[in-house]
């Protein structure tokens, strides 16, 4: 009876090792494609790789749940020999990941429980979950289910419906302030809201060439006339052919702020 159980255990381990090797090869191939063939990789090909991995994992689950497979939870692994020296056979079996079976790595590779830090976090989560009452938990569950249902409904809607909803939102949304627009049109067209202030003094002209306190006179108008008209500043007529000057040009210089000149007050 004991020999039969040992043979059954060995067969189950060999089958499990074979299935795990298939998963490992599929992962290596998929990672190689992601790193080296990402430019030619298509989404259907990615889905095929995920489907392959999912099928292989389901096969391992079925193998573990099979009635003929012994319960691995009842099996113990005890290290019979620990050494600081390199073991070539162990390195070959583990693909150079575990070259030495020493006291340092045994607790990690033969651990049957999570790390102490992980266990502490699980305890804290369990305590927090126990503090939540049934009614509060039920409300949170209902809220989460509602959010998930709304999200699934939006994802399942056709693209045309989503585009129509987006277009309707864009049309109904107001992109300007009507009050500001009316105030701007009234100010430009009718002068509403503008301050009515005039500069003090008259509007007499400033003598040509006169300097204002704020700066030089401003050139406002240039008139072009025919030959025989007066030159700049009411001088003699411009002569044709005079070097450095163009005939028939009359320049009138006026100040833009003549009414602000001190002589006109």
GROMACS .gro file of C-alpha atoms in nm:
model
  265
    1UNK     CA    1   0.000   0.000   0.000
    2UNK     CA    2   0.279   0.239   0.087
    3UNK     CA    3   0.467   0.159  -0.235
    4UNK     CA    4   0.153   0.224  -0.436
    5UNK     CA    5   0.109   0.566  -0.275
    6UNK     CA    6   0.472   0.651  -0.340
    7UNK     CA    7   0.440   0.557  -0.709
    8UNK     CA    8   0.122   0.759  -0.739
    9UNK     CA    9   0.293   1.054  -0.575
   10UNK     CA   10   0.590   1.030  -0.811
   11UNK     CA   11   0.362   1.013  -1.116
   12UNK     CA   12   0.165   1.313  -0.997
   13UNK     CA   13   0.483   1.511  -0.936
   14UNK     CA   14   0.618   1.427  -1.281
   15UNK     CA   15   0.293   1.534  -1.443
   16UNK     CA   16   0.287   1.853  -1.239
   17UNK     CA   17   0.648   1.932  -1.326
   18UNK     CA   18   0.570   1.880  -1.695
   19UNK     CA   19   0.273   2.117  -1.685
   20UNK     CA   20   0.472   2.381  -1.498
   21UNK     CA   21   0.747   2.352  -1.760
   22UNK     CA   22   0.487   2.422  -2.032
   23UNK     CA   23   0.373   2.733  -1.847
   24UNK     CA   24   0.734   2.846  -1.806
   25UNK     CA   25   0.808   2.802  -2.178
   26UNK     CA   26   0.494   2.991  -2.273
   27UNK     CA   27   0.589   3.277  -2.041
   28UNK     CA   28   0.942   3.291  -2.181
   29UNK     CA   29   0.806   3.305  -2.536
   30UNK     CA   30   0.554   3.576  -2.452
   31UNK     CA   31   0.811   3.790  -2.269
   32UNK     CA   32   1.053   3.754  -2.562
   33UNK     CA   33   0.785   3.879  -2.800
   34UNK     CA   34   0.704   4.174  -2.577
   35UNK     CA   35   1.069   4.277  -2.549
   36UNK     CA   36   1.189   4.212  -2.906
   37UNK     CA   37   0.886   4.197  -3.136
   38UNK     CA   38   0.668   4.469  -2.983
   39UNK     CA   39   0.662   4.667  -3.311
   40UNK     CA   40   0.505   4.377  -3.504
   41UNK     CA   41   0.300   4.241  -3.215
   42UNK     CA   42  -0.076   4.273  -3.262
   43UNK     CA   43  -0.352   4.270  -3.007
   44UNK     CA   44  -0.502   3.939  -3.132
   45UNK     CA   45  -0.160   3.778  -3.087
   46UNK     CA   46  -0.143   3.910  -2.729
   47UNK     CA   47  -0.487   3.766  -2.658
   48UNK     CA   48  -0.378   3.430  -2.800
   49UNK     CA   49  -0.080   3.422  -2.563
   50UNK     CA   50  -0.302   3.505  -2.266
   51UNK     CA   51  -0.548   3.236  -2.372
   52UNK     CA   52  -0.264   2.983  -2.392
   53UNK     CA   53  -0.142   3.071  -2.042
   54UNK     CA   54  -0.494   3.061  -1.904
   55UNK     CA   55  -0.554   2.715  -2.051
   56UNK     CA   56  -0.229   2.581  -1.909
   57UNK     CA   57  -0.309   2.715  -1.562
   58UNK     CA   58  -0.656   2.557  -1.578
   59UNK     CA   59  -0.491   2.226  -1.666
   60UNK     CA   60  -0.271   2.251  -1.356
   61UNK     CA   61  -0.576   2.326  -1.140
   62UNK     CA   62  -0.761   2.026  -1.278
   63UNK     CA   63  -0.457   1.809  -1.213
   64UNK     CA   64  -0.437   1.924  -0.852
   65UNK     CA   65  -0.810   1.870  -0.798
   66UNK     CA   66  -0.808   1.524  -0.951
   67UNK     CA   67  -0.909   1.240  -0.721
   68UNK     CA   68  -0.605   1.034  -0.818
   69UNK     CA   69  -0.368   1.315  -0.724
   70UNK     CA   70  -0.253   1.285  -0.363
   71UNK     CA   71  -0.287   1.586  -0.137
   72UNK     CA   72   0.043   1.770  -0.147
   73UNK     CA   73  -0.052   1.956   0.170
   74UNK     CA   74   0.011   1.641   0.369
   75UNK     CA   75   0.361   1.597   0.230
   76UNK     CA   76   0.664   1.729   0.413
   77UNK     CA   77   0.997   1.835   0.265
   78UNK     CA   78   1.286   1.804   0.505
   79UNK     CA   79   1.637   1.920   0.404
   80UNK     CA   80   1.874   1.630   0.471
   81UNK     CA   81   2.196   1.808   0.378
   82UNK     CA   82   2.290   2.176   0.388
   83UNK     CA   83   2.620   2.292   0.247
   84UNK     CA   84   2.797   2.612   0.157
   85UNK     CA   85   2.965   2.446  -0.140
   86UNK     CA   86   2.836   2.475  -0.494
   87UNK     CA   87   2.618   2.191  -0.618
   88UNK     CA   88   2.639   2.156  -0.998
   89UNK     CA   89   2.345   1.916  -1.018
   90UNK     CA   90   2.124   2.152  -0.819
   91UNK     CA   91   2.231   2.447  -1.035
   92UNK     CA   92   2.150   2.250  -1.351
   93UNK     CA   93   1.806   2.146  -1.226
   94UNK     CA   94   1.718   2.500  -1.116
   95UNK     CA   95   1.868   2.662  -1.430
   96UNK     CA   96   2.147   2.831  -1.231
   97UNK     CA   97   1.901   3.000  -0.993
   98UNK     CA   98   1.998   2.796  -0.685
   99UNK     CA   99   2.365   2.698  -0.706
  100UNK     CA  100   2.402   2.643  -0.329
  101UNK     CA  101   2.160   2.477  -0.086
  102UNK     CA  102   2.266   2.661   0.229
  103UNK     CA  103   2.112   2.785   0.552
  104UNK     CA  104   2.049   3.124   0.392
  105UNK     CA  105   1.812   3.019   0.114
  106UNK     CA  106   1.641   2.716   0.269
  107UNK     CA  107   1.391   2.923   0.476
  108UNK     CA  108   1.282   3.105   0.160
  109UNK     CA  109   1.249   2.804  -0.072
  110UNK     CA  110   1.094   2.568   0.181
  111UNK     CA  111   0.863   2.820   0.344
  112UNK     CA  112   0.503   2.699   0.383
  113UNK     CA  113   0.368   3.023   0.530
  114UNK     CA  114   0.387   3.385   0.419
  115UNK     CA  115   0.651   3.621   0.548
  116UNK     CA  116   0.595   3.760   0.899
  117UNK     CA  117   0.529   4.106   0.753
  118UNK     CA  118   0.264   3.968   0.519
  119UNK     CA  119   0.103   3.775   0.803
  120UNK     CA  120   0.089   4.093   1.013
  121UNK     CA  121  -0.077   4.283   0.729
  122UNK     CA  122  -0.332   4.005   0.687
  123UNK     CA  123  -0.413   4.020   1.056
  124UNK     CA  124  -0.466   4.396   1.039
  125UNK     CA  125  -0.698   4.357   0.742
  126UNK     CA  126  -0.893   4.087   0.923
  127UNK     CA  127  -0.933   4.310   1.229
  128UNK     CA  128  -1.052   4.603   1.017
  129UNK     CA  129  -1.298   4.379   0.833
  130UNK     CA  130  -1.435   4.250   1.164
  131UNK     CA  131  -1.503   4.606   1.284
  132UNK     CA  132  -1.740   4.675   0.994
  133UNK     CA  133  -2.098   4.587   1.084
  134UNK     CA  134  -2.319   4.376   0.859
  135UNK     CA  135  -2.541   4.670   0.762
  136UNK     CA  136  -2.247   4.894   0.670
  137UNK     CA  137  -2.086   4.613   0.476
  138UNK     CA  138  -2.409   4.547   0.288
  139UNK     CA  139  -2.439   4.917   0.194
  140UNK     CA  140  -2.081   4.923   0.070
  141UNK     CA  141  -2.142   4.610  -0.133
  142UNK     CA  142  -2.454   4.759  -0.291
  143UNK     CA  143  -2.269   5.083  -0.374
  144UNK     CA  144  -1.984   4.893  -0.533
  145UNK     CA  145  -2.223   4.675  -0.732
  146UNK     CA  146  -2.405   4.984  -0.856
  147UNK     CA  147  -2.082   5.148  -0.970
  148UNK     CA  148  -1.972   4.831  -1.145
  149UNK     CA  149  -2.312   4.796  -1.316
  150UNK     CA  150  -2.300   5.154  -1.444
  151UNK     CA  151  -1.947   5.107  -1.571
  152UNK     CA  152  -2.037   4.783  -1.748
  153UNK     CA  153  -2.343   4.948  -1.902
  154UNK     CA  154  -2.134   5.233  -2.038
  155UNK     CA  155  -1.875   4.993  -2.176
  156UNK     CA  156  -2.139   4.774  -2.336
  157UNK     CA  157  -2.317   5.064  -2.510
  158UNK     CA  158  -2.244   5.096  -2.882
  159UNK     CA  159  -1.994   5.354  -2.989
  160UNK     CA  160  -2.256   5.548  -3.187
  161UNK     CA  161  -2.465   5.605  -2.874
  162UNK     CA  162  -2.164   5.730  -2.680
  163UNK     CA  163  -2.073   5.967  -2.964
  164UNK     CA  164  -2.430   6.097  -2.977
  165UNK     CA  165  -2.430   6.164  -2.603
  166UNK     CA  166  -2.098   6.345  -2.626
  167UNK     CA  167  -2.225   6.560  -2.915
  168UNK     CA  168  -2.541   6.649  -2.721
  169UNK     CA  169  -2.335   6.755  -2.420
  170UNK     CA  170  -2.113   6.974  -2.637
  171UNK     CA  171  -2.416   7.144  -2.795
  172UNK     CA  172  -2.593   7.212  -2.468
  173UNK     CA  173  -2.288   7.346  -2.292
  174UNK     CA  174  -2.254   7.727  -2.284
  175UNK     CA  175  -1.908   7.839  -2.392
  176UNK     CA  176  -1.950   8.212  -2.314
  177UNK     CA  177  -2.099   8.448  -2.058
  178UNK     CA  178  -2.401   8.632  -2.204
  179UNK     CA  179  -2.370   8.923  -1.958
  180UNK     CA  180  -2.007   8.987  -2.052
  181UNK     CA  181  -2.091   8.964  -2.423
  182UNK     CA  182  -2.377   9.217  -2.392
  183UNK     CA  183  -2.158   9.459  -2.192
  184UNK     CA  184  -1.880   9.435  -2.455
  185UNK     CA  185  -2.119   9.494  -2.747
  186UNK     CA  186  -2.280   9.792  -2.567
  187UNK     CA  187  -1.941   9.947  -2.494
  188UNK     CA  188  -1.817   9.911  -2.852
  189UNK     CA  189  -2.138  10.010  -3.031
  190UNK     CA  190  -2.297  10.267  -2.796
  191UNK     CA  191  -2.024  10.355  -2.548
  192UNK     CA  192  -2.212  10.218  -2.250
  193UNK     CA  193  -2.011  10.200  -1.933
  194UNK     CA  194  -1.727  10.415  -2.063
  195UNK     CA  195  -1.606  10.714  -1.856
  196UNK     CA  196  -1.699  11.057  -1.999
  197UNK     CA  197  -1.393  11.276  -1.927
  198UNK     CA  198  -1.252  11.552  -2.149
  199UNK     CA  199  -0.912  11.721  -2.120
  200UNK     CA  200  -0.919  12.079  -1.979
  201UNK     CA  201  -0.863  12.379  -2.206
  202UNK     CA  202  -0.954  12.460  -2.564
  203UNK     CA  203  -0.880  12.282  -2.882
  204UNK     CA  204  -0.656  12.538  -3.049
  205UNK     CA  205  -0.379  12.412  -3.267
  206UNK     CA  206  -0.023  12.404  -3.147
  207UNK     CA  207   0.228  12.600  -3.353
  208UNK     CA  208   0.422  12.382  -3.590
  209UNK     CA  209   0.735  12.243  -3.437
  210UNK     CA  210   0.639  12.335  -3.079
  211UNK     CA  211   0.755  12.092  -2.813
  212UNK     CA  212   0.516  11.959  -2.549
  213UNK     CA  213   0.624  11.896  -2.189
  214UNK     CA  214   0.565  11.526  -2.237
  215UNK     CA  215   0.782  11.483  -2.547
  216UNK     CA  216   0.826  11.577  -2.915
  217UNK     CA  217   0.536  11.654  -3.150
  218UNK     CA  218   0.360  11.364  -3.314
  219UNK     CA  219   0.357  11.313  -3.689
  220UNK     CA  220  -0.009  11.278  -3.786
  221UNK     CA  221  -0.055  11.357  -4.152
  222UNK     CA  222   0.150  11.342  -4.468
  223UNK     CA  223  -0.001  11.488  -4.785
  224UNK     CA  224   0.129  11.439  -5.132
  225UNK     CA  225   0.070  11.719  -5.378
  226UNK     CA  226   0.187  11.822  -5.720
  227UNK     CA  227   0.487  12.030  -5.805
  228UNK     CA  228   0.452  12.395  -5.726
  229UNK     CA  229   0.290  12.351  -5.383
  230UNK     CA  230   0.453  12.485  -5.075
  231UNK     CA  231   0.723  12.287  -4.901
  232UNK     CA  232   0.731  12.183  -4.537
  233UNK     CA  233   0.620  12.433  -4.273
  234UNK     CA  234   0.477  12.675  -4.532
  235UNK     CA  235   0.811  12.747  -4.698
  236UNK     CA  236   0.897  12.814  -5.060
  237UNK     CA  237   0.785  12.582  -5.336
  238UNK     CA  238   0.992  12.269  -5.380
  239UNK     CA  239   1.216  12.278  -5.685
  240UNK     CA  240   1.233  11.987  -5.919
  241UNK     CA  241   1.557  11.801  -5.946
  242UNK     CA  242   1.689  11.922  -5.612
  243UNK     CA  243   1.916  11.648  -5.474
  244UNK     CA  244   1.814  11.470  -5.155
  245UNK     CA  245   1.449  11.590  -5.164
  246UNK     CA  246   1.137  11.465  -5.343
  247UNK     CA  247   0.924  11.727  -5.521
  248UNK     CA  248   0.557  11.770  -5.441
  249UNK     CA  249   0.561  11.644  -5.078
  250UNK     CA  250   0.402  11.855  -4.805
  251UNK     CA  251   0.432  11.757  -4.439
  252UNK     CA  252   0.197  11.887  -4.173
  253UNK     CA  253   0.304  11.829  -3.815
  254UNK     CA  254   0.047  11.861  -3.548
  255UNK     CA  255   0.038  11.759  -3.189
  256UNK     CA  256  -0.199  11.479  -3.087
  257UNK     CA  257  -0.257  11.656  -2.756
  258UNK     CA  258  -0.277  12.016  -2.866
  259UNK     CA  259  -0.546  12.099  -2.617
  260UNK     CA  260  -0.313  11.996  -2.335
  261UNK     CA  261  -0.043  12.249  -2.434
  262UNK     CA  262   0.015  12.518  -2.170
  263UNK     CA  263  -0.005  12.804  -2.428
  264UNK     CA  264  -0.361  12.709  -2.521
  265UNK     CA  265  -0.505  12.718  -2.166
   0.00000   0.00000   0.00000
